[in-house]
Amino acid sequence: MTGLALAMFVGLFAWGQQIVGYDDPHGRVQLALLATFSFGLLIGYRAHG
């Protein structure tokens, strides 16, 4: 499951504009994706341990 989540994050982060078609000239969508992924990792780590 972690591998799938990582692959989806990398795909959306790197090629999200081409795949989904959003307009992100200032990188705010990529920042939101990075923050969401980071918080998910933190919460998952705390819940697991």
PDB file of C-alpha atoms in Angstrom, residues 20-39:
ATOM      1  CA  VAL A  20      -5.244  16.072 -14.669  1.00  0.00           C
ATOM      2  CA  GLY A  21      -4.945  19.307 -16.602  1.00  0.00           C
ATOM      3  CA  TYR A  22      -4.879  21.828 -13.749  1.00  0.00           C
ATOM      4  CA  ASP A  23      -3.232  25.228 -14.171  1.00  0.00           C
ATOM      5  CA  ASP A  24      -0.545  25.817 -11.537  1.00  0.00           C
ATOM      6  CA  PRO A  25       1.834  28.615 -12.570  1.00  0.00           C
ATOM      7  CA  HIS A  26       2.976  29.369  -8.993  1.00  0.00           C
ATOM      8  CA  GLY A  27       3.331  25.750  -7.783  1.00  0.00           C
ATOM      9  CA  ARG A  28       0.605  25.935  -5.140  1.00  0.00           C
ATOM     10  CA  VAL A  29      -0.992  22.636  -6.139  1.00  0.00           C
ATOM     11  CA  GLN A  30       2.376  20.899  -5.917  1.00  0.00           C
ATOM     12  CA  LEU A  31       2.934  22.462  -2.491  1.00  0.00           C
ATOM     13  CA  ALA A  32      -0.478  21.200  -1.351  1.00  0.00           C
ATOM     14  CA  LEU A  33       0.334  17.703  -2.660  1.00  0.00           C
ATOM     15  CA  LEU A  34       3.655  17.717  -0.814  1.00  0.00           C
ATOM     16  CA  ALA A  35       2.056  18.915   2.426  1.00  0.00           C
ATOM     17  CA  THR A  36      -0.736  16.334   2.209  1.00  0.00           C
ATOM     18  CA  PHE A  37       1.713  13.518   1.563  1.00  0.00           C
ATOM     19  CA  SER A  38       3.980  14.656   4.408  1.00  0.00           C
ATOM     20  CA  PHE A  39       1.101  14.879   6.880  1.00  0.00           C
TER      21      PHE A  39
END
